[in-house]
mmCIF file of C-alpha atoms in Angstrom:
data_model
loop_
_atom_site.group_PDB
_atom_site.id
_atom_site.type_symbol
_atom_site.label_atom_id
_atom_site.label_comp_id
_atom_site.label_asym_id
_atom_site.label_seq_id
_atom_site.Cartn_x
_atom_site.Cartn_y
_atom_site.Cartn_z
ATOM 1 C CA MET E 1 -2.282 35.779 26.599
ATOM 2 C CA VAL E 2 -2.925 32.243 27.630
ATOM 3 C CA TRP E 3 -3.719 31.014 24.191
ATOM 4 C CA LEU E 4 -0.781 32.499 22.777
ATOM 5 C CA ARG E 5 1.766 30.582 24.805
ATOM 6 C CA ARG E 6 -0.368 27.432 24.583
ATOM 7 C CA GLY E 7 0.114 27.769 20.495
ATOM 8 C CA ALA E 8 3.669 28.714 20.880
ATOM 9 C CA TRP E 9 4.043 25.440 22.859
ATOM 10 C CA ILE E 10 2.139 23.682 20.159
ATOM 11 C CA VAL E 11 3.800 25.440 17.405
ATOM 12 C CA GLY E 12 7.422 24.575 19.312
ATOM 13 C CA ALA E 13 6.257 20.850 20.029
ATOM 14 C CA LEU E 14 5.477 19.949 16.079
ATOM 15 C CA VAL E 15 9.090 21.955 15.632
ATOM 16 C CA LEU E 16 10.661 19.391 17.526
ATOM 17 C CA ALA E 17 8.443 16.235 16.129
ATOM 18 C CA VAL E 18 9.644 17.415 12.873
ATOM 19 C CA LEU E 19 13.290 17.577 13.706
ATOM 20 C CA ALA E 20 13.127 14.187 15.560
ATOM 21 C CA LEU E 21 12.026 12.430 12.595
ATOM 22 C CA TRP E 22 14.589 14.485 9.906
ATOM 23 C CA LEU E 23 17.245 13.718 11.630
ATOM 24 C CA GLY E 24 16.329 10.175 13.529
ATOM 25 C CA LEU E 25 14.113 8.142 11.312
ATOM 26 C CA PRO E 26 17.257 7.754 8.847
ATOM 27 C CA PRO E 27 19.147 5.453 10.860
ATOM 28 C CA LEU E 28 16.416 4.020 12.445
ATOM 29 C CA VAL E 29 15.603 3.193 8.921
ATOM 30 C CA LYS E 30 19.014 2.010 8.194
ATOM 31 C CA TRP E 31 19.566 0.124 11.374
ATOM 32 C CA GLN E 32 16.554 -1.639 11.019
ATOM 33 C CA ALA E 33 16.775 -2.478 7.395
ATOM 34 C CA GLU E 34 20.558 -4.226 7.804
ATOM 35 C CA THR E 35 19.500 -5.660 10.799
ATOM 36 C CA ARG E 36 16.055 -7.112 10.833
ATOM 37 C CA LEU E 37 15.422 -7.485 7.479
ATOM 38 C CA GLY E 38 19.186 -9.328 7.380
ATOM 39 C CA THR E 39 17.802 -11.589 9.827
ATOM 40 C CA LEU E 40 14.528 -12.197 7.852
ATOM 41 C CA LEU E 41 16.500 -12.962 4.593
ATOM 42 C CA ASP E 42 19.655 -14.997 6.338
ATOM 43 C CA ARG E 43 21.426 -12.743 4.211
ATOM 44 C CA PRO E 44 23.677 -9.694 5.101
ATOM 45 C CA VAL E 45 21.685 -6.671 3.954
ATOM 46 C CA SER E 46 23.761 -3.033 3.688
ATOM 47 C CA VAL E 47 22.216 0.403 2.914
ATOM 48 C CA GLY E 48 24.250 3.119 1.453
ATOM 49 C CA ALA E 49 22.063 6.496 2.789
ATOM 50 C CA VAL E 50 18.582 6.662 3.779
ATOM 51 C CA HIS E 51 17.060 10.407 3.426
ATOM 52 C CA PHE E 52 13.512 11.737 4.729
ATOM 53 C CA VAL E 53 11.403 14.738 3.918
ATOM 54 C CA PRO E 54 9.049 14.665 6.683
ATOM 55 C CA TRP E 55 6.850 17.995 5.161
ATOM 56 C CA ARG E 56 6.675 16.192 1.977
ATOM 57 C CA LEU E 57 6.501 12.365 4.148
ATOM 58 C CA GLU E 58 9.130 11.428 1.185
ATOM 59 C CA LEU E 59 11.682 8.719 2.343
ATOM 60 C CA THR E 60 14.520 7.467 -0.501
ATOM 61 C CA VAL E 61 17.236 4.491 0.449
ATOM 62 C CA ASP E 62 20.021 4.617 -2.091
ATOM 63 C CA ARG E 63 22.537 1.732 -2.723
ATOM 64 C CA LEU E 64 20.359 -1.404 -1.027
ATOM 65 C CA ARG E 65 21.983 -4.243 -1.124
ATOM 66 C CA VAL E 66 21.035 -7.933 0.008
ATOM 67 C CA GLY E 67 23.762 -10.603 -0.074
ATOM 68 C CA ALA E 68 27.167 -11.175 -0.231
ATOM 69 C CA PRO E 69 29.157 -8.054 -1.770
ATOM 70 C CA ALA E 70 30.601 -10.533 -4.095
ATOM 71 C CA LYS E 71 27.602 -11.427 -5.713
ATOM 72 C CA PRO E 72 24.490 -9.857 -4.016
ATOM 73 C CA LEU E 73 20.987 -11.764 -4.888
ATOM 74 C CA LEU E 74 19.571 -8.171 -4.989
ATOM 75 C CA GLU E 75 20.929 -4.170 -5.828
ATOM 76 C CA VAL E 76 18.802 -1.338 -5.875
ATOM 77 C CA ALA E 77 20.455 2.197 -6.578
ATOM 78 C CA ARG E 78 17.329 4.162 -5.775
ATOM 79 C CA LEU E 79 14.052 3.723 -3.817
ATOM 80 C CA ARG E 80 11.891 6.807 -3.362
ATOM 81 C CA ALA E 81 8.631 6.306 -1.454
ATOM 82 C CA ASP E 82 6.071 9.188 -1.175
ATOM 83 C CA LEU E 83 3.223 8.354 1.423
ATOM 84 C CA ALA E 84 0.128 10.357 1.640
ATOM 85 C CA PHE E 85 -0.362 12.115 5.041
ATOM 86 C CA GLY E 86 -4.243 10.319 4.476
ATOM 87 C CA SER E 87 -2.141 7.257 5.769
ATOM 88 C CA ILE E 88 -2.552 8.529 9.457
ATOM 89 C CA TRP E 89 -6.195 9.189 9.468
ATOM 90 C CA HIS E 90 -6.633 5.995 6.933
ATOM 91 C CA LEU E 91 -4.440 4.055 9.327
ATOM 92 C CA ARG E 92 -3.699 2.132 6.292
ATOM 93 C CA PRO E 93 -0.490 2.786 4.088
ATOM 94 C CA ILE E 94 -1.113 5.233 1.398
ATOM 95 C CA VAL E 95 1.524 5.283 -1.317
ATOM 96 C CA ASP E 96 1.389 8.854 -3.296
ATOM 97 C CA ALA E 97 4.703 7.357 -5.539
ATOM 98 C CA LEU E 98 7.481 4.479 -5.123
ATOM 99 C CA GLU E 99 10.265 4.357 -7.781
ATOM 100 C CA ILE E 100 12.665 1.691 -7.986
ATOM 101 C CA GLU E 101 15.769 2.601 -10.043
ATOM 102 C CA ALA E 102 17.981 -0.061 -11.406
ATOM 103 C CA PRO E 103 17.148 -2.948 -9.446
ATOM 104 C CA ARG E 104 19.441 -6.359 -10.081
ATOM 105 C CA LEU E 105 18.579 -9.104 -9.319
ATOM 106 C CA ASN E 106 20.483 -12.397 -9.855
ATOM 107 C CA VAL E 107 19.331 -15.958 -9.315
ATOM 108 C CA ALA E 108 20.618 -19.016 -10.174
ATOM 109 C CA ARG E 109 19.665 -23.072 -11.008
ATOM 110 C CA THR E 110 21.822 -24.864 -8.819
ATOM 111 C CA ALA E 111 20.527 -28.768 -9.779
ATOM 112 C CA PRO E 112 17.738 -29.692 -11.285
ATOM 113 C CA GLY E 113 14.381 -28.109 -9.850
ATOM 114 C CA HIS E 114 16.647 -26.536 -7.426
ATOM 115 C CA TYR E 115 17.695 -22.739 -6.769
ATOM 116 C CA ASP E 116 19.855 -20.858 -4.320
ATOM 117 C CA ILE E 117 16.838 -19.249 -3.074
ATOM 118 C CA ASP E 118 14.920 -22.706 -2.228
ATOM 119 C CA ASP E 119 15.239 -21.100 1.206
ATOM 120 C CA LEU E 120 13.447 -17.999 1.136
ATOM 121 C CA ILE E 121 10.930 -20.172 -1.623
ATOM 122 C CA GLU E 122 10.260 -22.544 1.573
ATOM 123 C CA LYS E 123 10.311 -19.801 4.424
ATOM 124 C CA PHE E 124 7.789 -17.414 2.596
ATOM 125 C CA LYS E 125 5.121 -20.240 0.747
ATOM 126 C CA PRO E 126 1.881 -20.171 2.454
ATOM 127 C CA ARG E 127 1.550 -22.444 5.392
ATOM 128 C CA PRO E 128 -1.675 -25.425 4.601
ATOM 129 C CA GLU E 129 -2.517 -24.980 8.524
ATOM 130 C CA ALA E 130 -2.997 -21.013 8.321
ATOM 131 C CA LYS E 131 -6.330 -19.503 8.768
ATOM 132 C CA PRO E 132 -7.541 -17.094 6.087
ATOM 133 C CA SER E 133 -7.211 -13.465 7.237
ATOM 134 C CA GLU E 134 -8.315 -10.563 5.946
ATOM 135 C CA PRO E 135 -6.958 -8.724 2.713
ATOM 136 C CA ALA E 136 -4.709 -5.786 3.550
ATOM 137 C CA ARG E 137 -6.246 -2.254 2.858
ATOM 138 C CA PHE E 138 -3.923 -0.523 0.847
ATOM 139 C CA SER E 139 -3.445 2.389 -2.099
ATOM 140 C CA LEU E 140 -0.169 2.480 -4.290
ATOM 141 C CA TYR E 141 0.030 5.067 -7.160
ATOM 142 C CA ASN E 142 2.353 6.364 -9.465
ATOM 143 C CA PHE E 143 4.606 2.959 -9.454
ATOM 144 C CA LYS E 144 7.415 3.377 -11.861
ATOM 145 C CA LEU E 145 10.688 0.483 -11.634
ATOM 146 C CA ASP E 146 13.111 1.827 -14.080
ATOM 147 C CA ASN E 147 15.848 -0.190 -15.966
ATOM 148 C CA GLY E 148 15.519 -3.492 -13.985
ATOM 149 C CA THR E 149 17.768 -6.305 -14.505
ATOM 150 C CA VAL E 150 17.255 -9.970 -14.083
ATOM 151 C CA ARG E 151 20.429 -12.401 -14.283
ATOM 152 C CA PHE E 152 19.304 -16.215 -14.263
ATOM 153 C CA ASP E 153 22.225 -18.492 -14.143
ATOM 154 C CA ASP E 154 21.116 -21.891 -15.439
ATOM 155 C CA ARG E 155 24.653 -23.719 -14.150
ATOM 156 C CA PRO E 156 23.168 -27.406 -14.962
ATOM 157 C CA ALA E 157 22.671 -26.119 -18.490
ATOM 158 C CA GLY E 158 25.642 -23.790 -18.643
ATOM 159 C CA ARG E 159 23.814 -21.007 -20.096
ATOM 160 C CA VAL E 160 22.757 -17.564 -18.668
ATOM 161 C CA HIS E 161 19.162 -15.392 -19.064
ATOM 162 C CA GLN E 162 19.224 -12.080 -19.456
ATOM 163 C CA LEU E 163 16.154 -9.731 -18.595
ATOM 164 C CA GLU E 164 17.305 -6.522 -19.046
ATOM 165 C CA ALA E 165 15.888 -2.533 -19.627
ATOM 166 C CA LEU E 166 13.064 -3.461 -17.773
ATOM 167 C CA ASN E 167 10.693 -1.138 -17.263
ATOM 168 C CA LEU E 168 7.274 -0.870 -15.502
ATOM 169 C CA ALA E 169 4.706 1.886 -14.744
ATOM 170 C CA LEU E 170 1.578 1.170 -13.294
ATOM 171 C CA PRO E 171 -0.934 4.163 -12.377
ATOM 172 C CA PHE E 172 -2.441 2.762 -9.291
ATOM 173 C CA LEU E 173 -2.464 -0.771 -7.260
ATOM 174 C CA SER E 174 -5.386 0.299 -4.564
ATOM 175 C CA ASN E 175 -8.570 -1.133 -2.604
ATOM 176 C CA LEU E 176 -8.996 2.099 -0.888
ATOM 177 C CA PRO E 177 -10.677 5.623 -1.887
ATOM 178 C CA ALA E 178 -7.845 8.251 -1.973
ATOM 179 C CA ASP E 179 -7.513 11.927 -3.677
ATOM 180 C CA VAL E 180 -4.194 11.493 -5.678
ATOM 181 C CA ASP E 181 -3.352 12.866 -8.744
ATOM 182 C CA VAL E 182 -2.336 10.017 -11.223
ATOM 183 C CA VAL E 183 0.167 11.228 -13.637
ATOM 184 C CA VAL E 184 1.573 7.678 -14.418
ATOM 185 C CA LYS E 185 1.015 6.310 -17.718
ATOM 186 C CA PRO E 186 0.771 1.870 -17.832
ATOM 187 C CA ARG E 187 3.645 0.543 -19.561
ATOM 188 C CA LEU E 188 5.983 -2.862 -19.676
ATOM 189 C CA SER E 189 8.837 -3.322 -21.820
ATOM 190 C CA PHE E 190 12.333 -5.380 -21.773
ATOM 191 C CA LYS E 191 14.630 -6.959 -23.620
ATOM 192 C CA LEU E 192 14.872 -10.885 -23.006
ATOM 193 C CA ASN E 193 17.888 -12.817 -24.289
ATOM 194 C CA GLY E 194 18.126 -9.483 -26.351
ATOM 195 C CA ALA E 195 15.069 -9.708 -27.826
ATOM 196 C CA ALA E 196 13.156 -6.836 -27.214
ATOM 197 C CA PHE E 197 9.187 -6.322 -25.852
ATOM 198 C CA ASP E 198 7.310 -3.337 -25.592
ATOM 199 C CA SER E 199 3.250 -2.962 -24.494
ATOM 200 C CA GLY E 200 0.567 -1.354 -26.114
ATOM 201 C CA ALA E 201 -0.822 1.284 -23.326
ATOM 202 C CA GLN E 202 -3.074 3.763 -24.110
ATOM 203 C CA ALA E 203 -4.389 6.671 -22.230
ATOM 204 C CA THR E 204 -6.644 9.266 -21.980
ATOM 205 C CA PRO E 205 -5.155 11.962 -19.371
ATOM 206 C CA PHE E 206 -7.945 14.684 -20.811
ATOM 207 C CA ALA E 207 -10.838 13.202 -20.786
ATOM 208 C CA SER E 208 -13.491 13.482 -17.490
ATOM 209 C CA THR E 209 -12.309 10.157 -16.232
ATOM 210 C CA ASP E 210 -8.763 9.544 -16.281
ATOM 211 C CA LYS E 211 -7.883 5.430 -17.660
ATOM 212 C CA GLY E 212 -4.960 4.082 -19.528
ATOM 213 C CA ASP E 213 -5.076 0.327 -20.374
ATOM 214 C CA LEU E 214 -1.723 -2.002 -20.587
ATOM 215 C CA HIS E 215 -2.179 -4.801 -23.306
ATOM 216 C CA LEU E 216 -0.635 -8.014 -23.237
ATOM 217 C CA SER E 217 -0.627 -10.599 -26.200
ATOM 218 C CA PHE E 218 1.085 -13.775 -27.409
ATOM 219 C CA SER E 219 0.458 -17.044 -28.755
ATOM 220 C CA ALA E 220 1.674 -20.607 -28.712
ATOM 221 C CA LEU E 221 4.009 -20.076 -25.680
ATOM 222 C CA ASP E 222 5.253 -23.743 -25.842
ATOM 223 C CA LEU E 223 6.263 -24.025 -22.031
ATOM 224 C CA GLN E 224 8.605 -27.328 -22.699
ATOM 225 C CA PRO E 225 12.137 -25.279 -22.972
ATOM 226 C CA TYR E 226 11.217 -23.877 -19.251
ATOM 227 C CA LEU E 227 9.872 -27.051 -17.309
ATOM 228 C CA ALA E 228 13.845 -27.617 -16.155
ATOM 229 C CA TYR E 229 12.884 -24.334 -13.891
ATOM 230 C CA TRP E 230 9.952 -25.748 -12.122
ATOM 231 C CA PRO E 231 10.982 -25.963 -8.200
ATOM 232 C CA ALA E 232 11.199 -29.527 -6.793
ATOM 233 C CA THR E 233 9.987 -28.253 -3.845
ATOM 234 C CA LEU E 234 6.310 -27.964 -5.130
ATOM 235 C CA PRO E 235 3.992 -31.079 -4.452
ATOM 236 C CA LEU E 236 2.789 -31.157 -8.634
ATOM 237 C CA ARG E 237 5.240 -31.012 -11.508
ATOM 238 C CA LEU E 238 4.122 -29.586 -14.799
ATOM 239 C CA THR E 239 4.954 -31.931 -17.820
ATOM 240 C CA ARG E 240 3.737 -29.996 -21.062
ATOM 241 C CA GLY E 241 1.903 -27.502 -21.669
ATOM 242 C CA THR E 242 0.791 -24.410 -24.129
ATOM 243 C CA LEU E 243 -0.068 -21.343 -23.386
ATOM 244 C CA ALA E 244 -1.498 -18.182 -25.505
ATOM 245 C CA ALA E 245 -3.240 -14.914 -23.803
ATOM 246 C CA ASP E 246 -5.104 -11.383 -25.197
ATOM 247 C CA LEU E 247 -5.269 -9.731 -21.729
ATOM 248 C CA THR E 248 -5.603 -5.967 -21.132
ATOM 249 C CA LEU E 249 -5.175 -4.496 -17.987
ATOM 250 C CA GLY E 250 -7.726 -1.279 -17.855
ATOM 251 C CA PHE E 251 -7.087 1.775 -14.925
ATOM 252 C CA VAL E 252 -9.827 3.672 -14.217
ATOM 253 C CA VAL E 253 -10.098 6.977 -11.596
ATOM 254 C CA PRO E 254 -13.702 8.328 -12.511
ATOM 255 C CA ALA E 255 -13.365 12.334 -11.752
ATOM 256 C CA ALA E 256 -16.431 12.056 -9.569
ATOM 257 C CA SER E 257 -15.511 9.743 -6.968
ATOM 258 C CA GLY E 258 -11.898 9.286 -7.082
ATOM 259 C CA ARG E 259 -12.690 5.598 -6.562
ATOM 260 C CA PRO E 260 -9.918 3.746 -8.032
ATOM 261 C CA GLN E 261 -10.772 0.855 -10.407
ATOM 262 C CA VAL E 262 -8.431 -2.437 -12.054
ATOM 263 C CA ALA E 263 -9.887 -4.558 -14.473
ATOM 264 C CA LEU E 264 -8.717 -7.409 -16.481
ATOM 265 C CA HIS E 265 -10.337 -8.716 -19.274
ATOM 266 C CA GLY E 266 -9.389 -10.787 -22.440
ATOM 267 C CA ARG E 267 -8.518 -13.981 -23.457
ATOM 268 C CA PHE E 268 -6.014 -16.655 -21.769
ATOM 269 C CA ASP E 269 -5.298 -20.159 -23.387
ATOM 270 C CA ALA E 270 -3.753 -22.839 -21.555
ATOM 271 C CA ARG E 271 -3.437 -26.235 -23.836
ATOM 272 C CA ASP E 272 -2.347 -29.552 -23.276
ATOM 273 C CA ILE E 273 -1.423 -29.173 -19.854
ATOM 274 C CA ALA E 274 -0.295 -32.322 -17.820
ATOM 275 C CA LEU E 275 0.663 -32.199 -14.382
ATOM 276 C CA ALA E 276 2.473 -34.914 -12.236
ATOM 277 C CA ASP E 277 3.363 -35.982 -9.188
ATOM 278 C CA ARG E 278 7.133 -35.727 -7.554
ATOM 279 C CA ALA E 279 7.222 -39.384 -8.355
ATOM 280 C CA GLY E 280 5.975 -38.731 -12.130
ATOM 281 C CA ALA E 281 2.153 -40.522 -11.435
ATOM 282 C CA PRO E 282 0.157 -38.083 -13.792
ATOM 283 C CA GLN E 283 -2.547 -36.550 -11.262
ATOM 284 C CA LEU E 284 -4.095 -33.716 -13.759
ATOM 285 C CA ALA E 285 -4.383 -33.127 -17.187
ATOM 286 C CA TRP E 286 -6.766 -31.246 -19.869
ATOM 287 C CA ARG E 287 -6.465 -30.566 -23.629
ATOM 288 C CA GLU E 288 -7.619 -27.210 -23.677
ATOM 289 C CA LEU E 289 -9.008 -24.489 -20.748
#
């Protein structure tokens, strides 16, 4: 009878823990996001609702907004993270799935070399005196971004650039072994100022090794029209250049070990590049790399 009582206590404690997480975690996440995240970004943060399913470790955040309601910096209709129980014994974040629905980012160039997010660039840029740290260990699987929008208001030029219908799918970004079903196939598509782009993605879902490739190709991209957007806070300034690329990002999950592998291969050209300091003095240049 003693073991029955102990079993009942254990079951009861587990039930209470699940109920506490179910009822207590959503308001805690909402409060932390609106206070600590707002303080970190120096902008108001609001969250419509937070939901948590403890038996699936699924966290959903609805209507996330960063910035003033009239003109927010960032809005996300819905964010869902499906955590793996392996995070507990690995003591590292392992995310089975991460979905971001209808994110909208609004950025403005306020003056040559300056933006309305200059304070964030300055706050989060790497510090020269910082000591090297160990790489973060994590696993992110089945990442999807649906129907994203980026609005770039170039006020000095009186022009607005619009990136819309942005869809991005990545099967994994991981440096930890994990036994997770990969159901997302790589893809990138968007419209930039009305011009449509869709990457070429290939996958072999029925092979003994689950793999997929994301292909990106462009040629003779002249950087001259984009030099005005170079941040003035950087020590060097790009004065000219042309880029070309024919790249393939490969994702492989061997059936035997389950250890994910990400490989980038192909060709990238940077031609006629020139960099100067803030005073305009030439610092670095090359014809072809």
